[in-house]
Amino acid sequence: MRRAISYAAMLLVLTVLLTAPMMARRDDGRYANSPLKPWFESLHSEYGQCCSDADGYMVADVDWESDKGRYRVLLDGEWVVVPDGAVITEPNKIGRTMVWKHYIDGHPRVRCFMPGSMT
């Protein structure tokens, strides 16, 4: 029994160490010279600045939908309703759907949402 607990503890520590770098995202400089960098940095919703292109996630067409002007997006296995105030209404210069998310009580929430062309 003691051996099983030791293995479980080691597995938990290993899992945390391996997934932590994937959860943290920061601008590592790869977008510093992008011609779209100023545009990305200017994006904002009613909830504030969306951040930058390093903080947004592209969303596959099958992972978002629109119904009667309301959007839903699949984030971390959960369908999340996009608040009206989070929708970016200016033209989408990249054509792909993007979402900027944050977490409340461990559940994803949408800070900014930019619908794509669904092509």
XYZ file of N, CA, C and O in Angstrom:
476
model
N 0.829 -1.196 0.000
C 0.000 0.000 0.000
C 0.873 1.259 0.000
O 0.575 2.211 -0.701
N 1.918 1.203 0.797
C 2.824 2.349 0.890
C 3.500 2.613 -0.457
O 3.683 3.755 -0.856
N 3.859 1.552 -1.143
C 4.496 1.675 -2.449
C 3.528 2.310 -3.460
O 3.913 3.150 -4.263
N 2.263 1.930 -3.430
C 1.257 2.488 -4.334
C 1.087 3.985 -4.094
O 0.951 4.768 -5.044
N 1.107 4.414 -2.850
C 0.975 5.839 -2.525
C 2.191 6.601 -3.041
O 2.067 7.693 -3.585
N 3.378 6.016 -2.898
C 4.597 6.663 -3.407
C 4.538 6.827 -4.916
O 4.881 7.887 -5.451
N 4.118 5.789 -5.611
C 3.997 5.873 -7.067
C 2.950 6.905 -7.483
O 3.152 7.662 -8.432
N 1.853 6.955 -6.769
C 0.798 7.933 -7.083
C 1.318 9.351 -6.869
O 1.052 10.257 -7.679
N 2.053 9.567 -5.794
C 2.606 10.892 -5.516
C 3.609 11.297 -6.591
O 3.609 12.439 -7.060
N 4.468 10.363 -6.996
C 5.443 10.663 -8.052
C 4.737 10.970 -9.368
O 5.130 11.879 -10.095
N 3.693 10.237 -9.677
C 2.935 10.472 -10.894
C 2.277 11.846 -10.880
O 2.286 12.566 -11.881
N 1.746 12.239 -9.753
C 1.116 13.551 -9.621
C 2.141 14.663 -9.824
O 1.897 15.609 -10.570
N 3.290 14.557 -9.187
C 4.335 15.567 -9.331
C 4.805 15.638 -10.779
O 4.955 16.722 -11.345
N 5.014 14.511 -11.400
C 5.448 14.466 -12.792
C 4.410 15.105 -13.716
O 4.745 15.880 -14.613
N 3.137 14.816 -13.471
C 2.063 15.397 -14.281
C 2.053 16.914 -14.159
O 1.945 17.628 -15.158
N 2.182 17.434 -12.950
C 2.191 18.886 -12.732
C 3.388 19.515 -13.432
O 3.274 20.542 -14.101
N 4.543 18.900 -13.306
C 5.744 19.454 -13.927
C 5.668 19.455 -15.449
O 6.155 20.371 -16.106
N 5.056 18.454 -16.015
C 4.968 18.369 -17.475
C 3.889 19.263 -18.064
O 3.999 19.713 -19.195
N 2.815 19.504 -17.327
C 1.725 20.312 -17.881
C 1.845 21.792 -17.554
O 1.265 22.607 -18.247
N 2.575 22.173 -16.548
C 2.694 23.585 -16.170
C 3.211 24.455 -17.309
O 2.655 25.522 -17.569
N 4.270 24.045 -18.043
C 4.722 24.895 -19.141
C 3.686 25.065 -20.237
O 3.642 26.094 -20.895
N 2.815 24.079 -20.453
C 1.794 24.201 -21.488
C 0.690 25.154 -21.060
O 0.045 25.772 -21.883
N 0.454 25.292 -19.765
C -0.627 26.137 -19.285
C -0.222 27.614 -19.291
O -1.055 28.482 -19.447
N 1.050 27.891 -19.094
C 1.514 29.272 -19.056
C 1.944 29.685 -20.457
O 2.757 29.025 -21.080
N 1.383 30.796 -20.909
C 1.758 31.306 -22.224
C 2.214 32.734 -22.054
O 1.596 33.518 -21.372
N 3.296 33.076 -22.705
C 3.755 34.451 -22.684
C 4.404 34.770 -24.012
O 4.810 33.875 -24.743
N 4.504 36.037 -24.283
C 5.110 36.459 -25.538
C 6.603 36.180 -25.452
O 7.315 36.778 -24.671
N 7.063 35.287 -26.274
C 8.477 34.926 -26.266
C 9.256 35.682 -27.340
O 10.397 35.352 -27.632
N 8.632 36.681 -27.925
C 9.303 37.520 -28.910
C 9.097 37.103 -30.352
O 9.488 37.822 -31.262
N 8.470 35.971 -30.593
C 8.338 35.503 -31.974
C 7.396 36.379 -32.799
O 7.415 36.329 -34.013
N 6.553 37.191 -32.156
C 5.627 38.057 -32.889
C 6.060 39.519 -32.882
O 5.327 40.379 -33.335
N 7.243 39.792 -32.374
C 7.709 41.171 -32.224
C 7.715 41.935 -33.545
O 7.441 43.129 -33.569
N 8.012 41.280 -34.642
C 8.099 41.961 -35.934
C 6.891 41.716 -36.826
O 6.918 42.061 -38.005
N 5.841 41.146 -36.284
C 4.645 40.883 -37.075
C 3.961 42.197 -37.443
O 3.771 43.061 -36.587
N 3.574 42.355 -38.709
C 2.856 43.582 -39.087
C 1.488 43.696 -38.408
O 0.922 44.788 -38.331
N 0.952 42.583 -37.895
C -0.345 42.626 -37.217
C -0.234 42.849 -35.700
O -1.245 42.971 -35.026
N 0.971 42.916 -35.181
C 1.156 43.075 -33.732
C 0.417 44.308 -33.182
O -0.318 44.192 -32.204
N 0.555 45.501 -33.780
C -0.180 46.660 -33.252
C -1.701 46.460 -33.287
O -2.417 46.891 -32.380
N -2.188 45.810 -34.350
C -3.630 45.562 -34.448
C -4.085 44.642 -33.325
O -5.086 44.909 -32.663
N -3.360 43.531 -33.119
C -3.716 42.615 -32.033
C -3.713 43.338 -30.692
O -4.614 43.157 -29.871
N -2.714 44.164 -30.454
C -2.605 44.861 -29.169
C -3.690 45.913 -28.988
O -3.977 46.317 -27.860
N -4.321 46.358 -30.077
C -5.384 47.363 -29.970
C -6.751 46.733 -29.698
O -7.697 47.448 -29.354
N -6.880 45.419 -29.853
C -8.175 44.768 -29.677
C -8.631 44.836 -28.223
O -7.844 44.616 -27.299
N -9.911 45.148 -28.070
C -10.480 45.184 -26.719
C -11.969 44.895 -26.783
O -12.608 45.052 -27.812
N -12.488 44.437 -25.659
C -13.924 44.208 -25.520
C -14.397 45.067 -24.350
O -13.623 45.850 -23.800
N -15.640 44.904 -23.962
C -16.135 45.632 -22.789
C -15.406 45.217 -21.512
O -15.468 45.910 -20.517
N -14.707 44.085 -21.569
C -13.979 43.582 -20.402
C -12.534 44.049 -20.367
O -11.769 43.643 -19.516
N -12.139 44.882 -21.318
C -10.784 45.411 -21.350
C -10.010 44.930 -22.552
O -10.556 44.326 -23.476
N -8.698 45.216 -22.511
C -7.819 44.832 -23.608
C -7.747 43.315 -23.707
O -7.684 42.612 -22.711
N -7.776 42.823 -24.923
C -7.742 41.379 -25.143
C -6.354 40.807 -24.919
O -6.199 39.605 -24.800
N -5.373 41.608 -24.862
C -3.964 41.239 -24.681
C -3.269 41.341 -26.015
O -3.405 42.314 -26.710
N -2.572 40.315 -26.395
C -1.845 40.342 -27.666
C -2.046 39.015 -28.376
O -2.670 38.107 -27.839
N -1.460 38.906 -29.571
C -1.635 37.674 -30.329
C -1.039 36.464 -29.617
O -1.428 35.335 -29.873
N -0.108 36.649 -28.710
C 0.474 35.522 -27.969
C -0.502 34.979 -26.934
O -0.361 33.858 -26.487
N -1.496 35.754 -26.557
C -2.433 35.335 -25.523
C -3.729 34.761 -26.078
O -4.505 34.176 -25.358
N -3.994 34.975 -27.331
C -5.223 34.474 -27.925
C -5.039 33.063 -28.453
O -3.934 32.614 -28.725
N -6.154 32.370 -28.554
C -6.151 31.006 -29.079
C -7.011 30.952 -30.326
O -8.124 31.458 -30.330
N -6.500 30.338 -31.383
C -7.324 30.111 -32.566
C -8.272 28.967 -32.266
O -7.907 27.996 -31.610
N -9.502 29.101 -32.747
C -10.540 28.115 -32.480
C -10.956 27.476 -33.796
O -11.260 28.175 -34.761
N -10.968 26.154 -33.833
C -11.411 25.438 -35.032
C -12.902 25.688 -35.253
O -13.664 25.890 -34.304
N -13.314 25.667 -36.510
C -14.718 25.931 -36.847
C -15.690 25.007 -36.121
O -16.799 25.419 -35.790
N -15.292 23.774 -35.867
C -16.198 22.842 -35.187
C -16.313 23.127 -33.696
O -17.177 22.570 -33.022
N -15.470 24.019 -33.176
C -15.460 24.312 -31.739
C -16.120 25.633 -31.373
O -15.944 26.147 -30.273
N -16.883 26.194 -32.306
C -17.686 27.371 -31.982
C -18.913 27.387 -32.865
O -18.950 26.757 -33.909
N -19.935 28.071 -32.386
C -21.170 28.149 -33.157
C -21.906 29.439 -32.843
O -21.654 30.083 -31.820
N -22.794 29.789 -33.742
C -23.610 30.989 -33.591
C -25.073 30.596 -33.739
O -25.432 29.822 -34.619
N -25.898 31.125 -32.861
C -27.333 30.871 -32.930
C -28.063 32.144 -32.548
O -27.939 32.614 -31.414
N -28.769 32.728 -33.505
C -29.543 33.954 -33.281
C -28.680 35.075 -32.712
O -29.073 35.788 -31.794
N -27.464 35.204 -33.255
C -26.589 36.289 -32.843
C -25.813 36.042 -31.567
O -25.053 36.901 -31.132
N -25.987 34.898 -30.947
C -25.230 34.544 -29.738
C -24.187 33.506 -30.111
O -24.428 32.645 -30.940
N -23.050 33.587 -29.475
C -21.965 32.649 -29.759
C -21.729 31.717 -28.576
O -21.952 32.086 -27.422
N -21.260 30.514 -28.907
C -20.773 29.550 -27.917
C -19.441 29.028 -28.434
O -19.259 28.886 -29.635
N -18.529 28.751 -27.514
C -17.216 28.251 -27.901
C -16.824 27.108 -26.967
O -17.138 27.136 -25.776
N -16.188 26.098 -27.526
C -15.741 24.942 -26.748
C -14.344 25.230 -26.199
O -13.387 25.363 -26.957
N -14.259 25.366 -24.880
C -12.991 25.643 -24.210
C -12.733 24.580 -23.164
O -13.548 24.391 -22.255
N -11.630 23.902 -23.287
C -11.237 22.884 -22.304
C -12.342 21.861 -22.066
O -12.607 21.464 -20.937
N -13.040 21.471 -23.137
C -14.085 20.462 -23.034
C -15.420 20.981 -22.536
O -16.353 20.204 -22.337
N -15.555 22.294 -22.343
C -16.801 22.910 -21.850
C -17.329 23.877 -22.892
O -16.576 24.703 -23.404
N -18.631 23.810 -23.197
C -19.241 24.815 -24.058
C -19.515 26.048 -23.205
O -20.203 25.981 -22.199
N -18.951 27.179 -23.620
C -19.063 28.426 -22.870
C -19.812 29.436 -23.726
O -19.456 29.668 -24.883
N -20.849 30.045 -23.153
C -21.589 31.099 -23.848
C -20.732 32.364 -23.820
O -20.215 32.761 -22.775
N -20.568 32.974 -24.988
C -19.779 34.198 -25.094
C -20.670 35.375 -24.713
O -21.707 35.606 -25.350
N -20.298 36.146 -23.685
C -21.098 37.330 -23.342
C -21.069 38.332 -24.498
O -20.051 38.466 -25.188
N -22.177 39.028 -24.709
C -22.244 40.011 -25.797
C -21.099 41.014 -25.715
O -20.535 41.411 -26.731
N -20.740 41.429 -24.506
C -19.680 42.417 -24.315
C -18.296 41.909 -24.657
O -17.351 42.688 -24.764
N -18.131 40.606 -24.834
C -16.819 40.036 -25.158
C -16.578 39.945 -26.664
O -15.457 39.704 -27.099
N -17.630 40.156 -27.460
C -17.505 40.010 -28.917
C -16.816 41.233 -29.510
O -17.223 42.368 -29.279
N -15.763 40.981 -30.263
C -15.049 42.047 -30.965
C -15.769 42.262 -32.287
O -15.936 41.323 -33.077
N -16.193 43.481 -32.535
C -17.018 43.762 -33.709
C -16.247 44.361 -34.876
O -16.791 44.485 -35.958
N -14.995 44.713 -34.666
C -14.239 45.272 -35.788
C -13.824 44.162 -36.755
O -13.824 42.989 -36.381
N -13.496 44.513 -37.993
C -13.150 43.495 -38.985
C -12.001 42.594 -38.525
O -11.024 43.059 -37.947
N -12.155 41.312 -38.816
C -11.170 40.306 -38.443
C -10.099 40.246 -39.535
O -10.345 39.727 -40.613
N -8.914 40.740 -39.247
C -7.846 40.813 -40.244
C -7.169 39.476 -40.523
O -6.458 39.345 -41.506
N -7.358 38.486 -39.660
C -6.711 37.196 -39.907
C -7.687 36.146 -40.404
O -7.282 35.095 -40.882
N -8.988 36.407 -40.294
C -9.999 35.500 -40.822
C -10.307 34.293 -39.953
O -11.302 33.618 -40.154
N -9.469 33.974 -38.993
C -9.669 32.817 -38.120
C -10.348 33.254 -36.828
O -10.130 34.354 -36.338
N -11.163 32.380 -36.295
C -11.819 32.653 -35.015
C -10.781 32.610 -33.907
O -9.946 31.713 -33.867
N -10.857 33.592 -33.017
C -9.935 33.626 -31.881
C -10.696 33.907 -30.603
O -11.733 34.578 -30.609
N -10.156 33.384 -29.513
C -10.735 33.615 -28.199
C -9.614 33.916 -27.214
O -8.518 33.369 -27.314
N -9.893 34.839 -26.321
C -8.996 35.143 -25.217
C -9.760 34.728 -23.971
O -10.861 35.214 -23.725
N -9.187 33.824 -23.214
C -9.932 33.255 -22.089
C -9.237 33.523 -20.765
O -8.052 33.847 -20.720
N -10.018 33.383 -19.712
C -9.510 33.401 -18.344
C -10.342 32.396 -17.566
O -11.268 31.787 -18.110
N -10.011 32.206 -16.322
C -10.696 31.184 -15.528
C -11.316 31.786 -14.273
O -10.732 32.646 -13.629
N -12.510 31.307 -13.950
C -13.189 31.643 -12.702
C -13.608 30.331 -12.066
O -14.295 29.524 -12.702
N -13.172 30.110 -10.859
C -13.466 28.859 -10.140
C -13.110 27.627 -10.961
O -13.838 26.631 -10.961
N -12.013 27.708 -11.700
C -11.545 26.564 -12.480
C -12.249 26.349 -13.804
O -11.956 25.387 -14.504
N -13.189 27.219 -14.146
C -13.931 27.075 -15.407
C -13.530 28.184 -16.379
O -13.373 29.333 -15.976
N -13.381 27.857 -17.656
C -12.995 28.876 -18.632
C -14.118 29.881 -18.861
O -15.293 29.526 -18.879
N -13.720 31.129 -19.018
C -14.634 32.219 -19.353
C -14.015 33.005 -20.497
O -12.809 33.016 -20.674
N -14.830 33.678 -21.268
C -14.358 34.416 -22.444
C -14.199 35.885 -22.101
O -15.142 36.535 -21.663
N -12.968 36.387 -22.310
C -12.691 37.813 -22.128
C -12.940 38.547 -23.442
O -13.515 39.621 -23.471
N -12.489 37.943 -24.542
C -12.687 38.501 -25.871
C -12.938 37.355 -26.849
O -12.358 36.285 -26.711
N -13.789 37.619 -27.829
C -14.103 36.628 -28.851
C -14.185 37.323 -30.196
O -14.913 38.305 -30.341
N -13.441 36.830 -31.164
C -13.455 37.393 -32.502
C -13.883 36.296 -33.478
O -13.121 35.366 -33.748
N -15.141 36.353 -33.958
C -15.600 35.315 -34.880
C -14.830 35.337 -36.187
O -14.394 36.388 -36.632
N -14.674 34.170 -36.758
C -13.995 34.035 -38.040
C -14.976 33.894 -39.178
O -16.190 34.085 -39.016
N -14.463 33.493 -40.302
C -15.299 33.406 -41.504
C -15.948 32.045 -41.703
O -16.753 31.875 -42.607
N -15.600 31.042 -40.878
C -16.138 29.678 -40.976
C -15.967 29.116 -42.378
O -16.883 28.589 -42.974
N -14.753 29.197 -42.893
C -14.492 28.646 -44.234
C -13.787 27.313 -44.123
O -13.127 27.031 -43.195
